[in-house]
């Protein structure tokens, strides 16, 4: 696992955007796994700037988002479909049928989850998966105690996650209780993954994910099994790491390893 501790949250977002841009430069038809959440918004802002100045071209890529709320139509402003249209897809110019999210409004959401895993496989698998992390260690919407062997499926959200996401919904509107999420095994099949975490609210989850035991109690700890996982952190999210000095020695300023 590569642990990159950047100078601040802005630098961490740019580092994450750089990793995605490098993957697309290496393979213009890359299959990208994308993530939502407030942490990702500055990453998409960087990508929109690069699309606008012509230094990034996403038109040949295919994308698969991690998750979607159950019960929200794609045109609901807080659906992850609408969020991704707003944050990236409208600016990216790739055909809509190559931007995939689970359909949270499907009549049979269990079947939709199975279909989604099959669609990822049919696209050849994910080259690079972006991830955030919940304060409780979730990735996608794989809440604590999610099977480390799980596939894409419906999950019930914890009260903590619902409260954290309530800020995106109107006061007269309940935050959704269920989501379709890629499973942990689905995420582990990506050929590379990059998790971005910023702010003090993520410090405990990051310490558990990187240095804690491999455990379904912290779903992000499953990334310890991934052969090509990168954790991009700001100093606040890195604050509880016992081996922080070591990570900073290997990757000064969150840069490439000095060999
Ligand atoms: C959300 C998403 C995750 C995201 C996480 C953290 O509920 N399903 O993909 O990583 O929670 O969100 P934020 O970045 O807003 O803290």
Coordinates of C-alpha atoms in Angstrom, one line a residue, residues 37 55 88 117 119 129 150 153 196:
X37 CA -18.9 12.3 -1.5
X55 CA -5.0 18.7 -21.0
X88 CA -18.0 15.6 -14.2
X117 CA -21.3 -6.6 -11.5
X119 CA -21.5 -5.0 -16.7
X129 CA -11.0 2.9 -8.9
X150 CA -19.1 -9.2 -1.0
X153 CA -25.7 -5.6 -3.7
X196 CA -8.6 10.0 -0.9

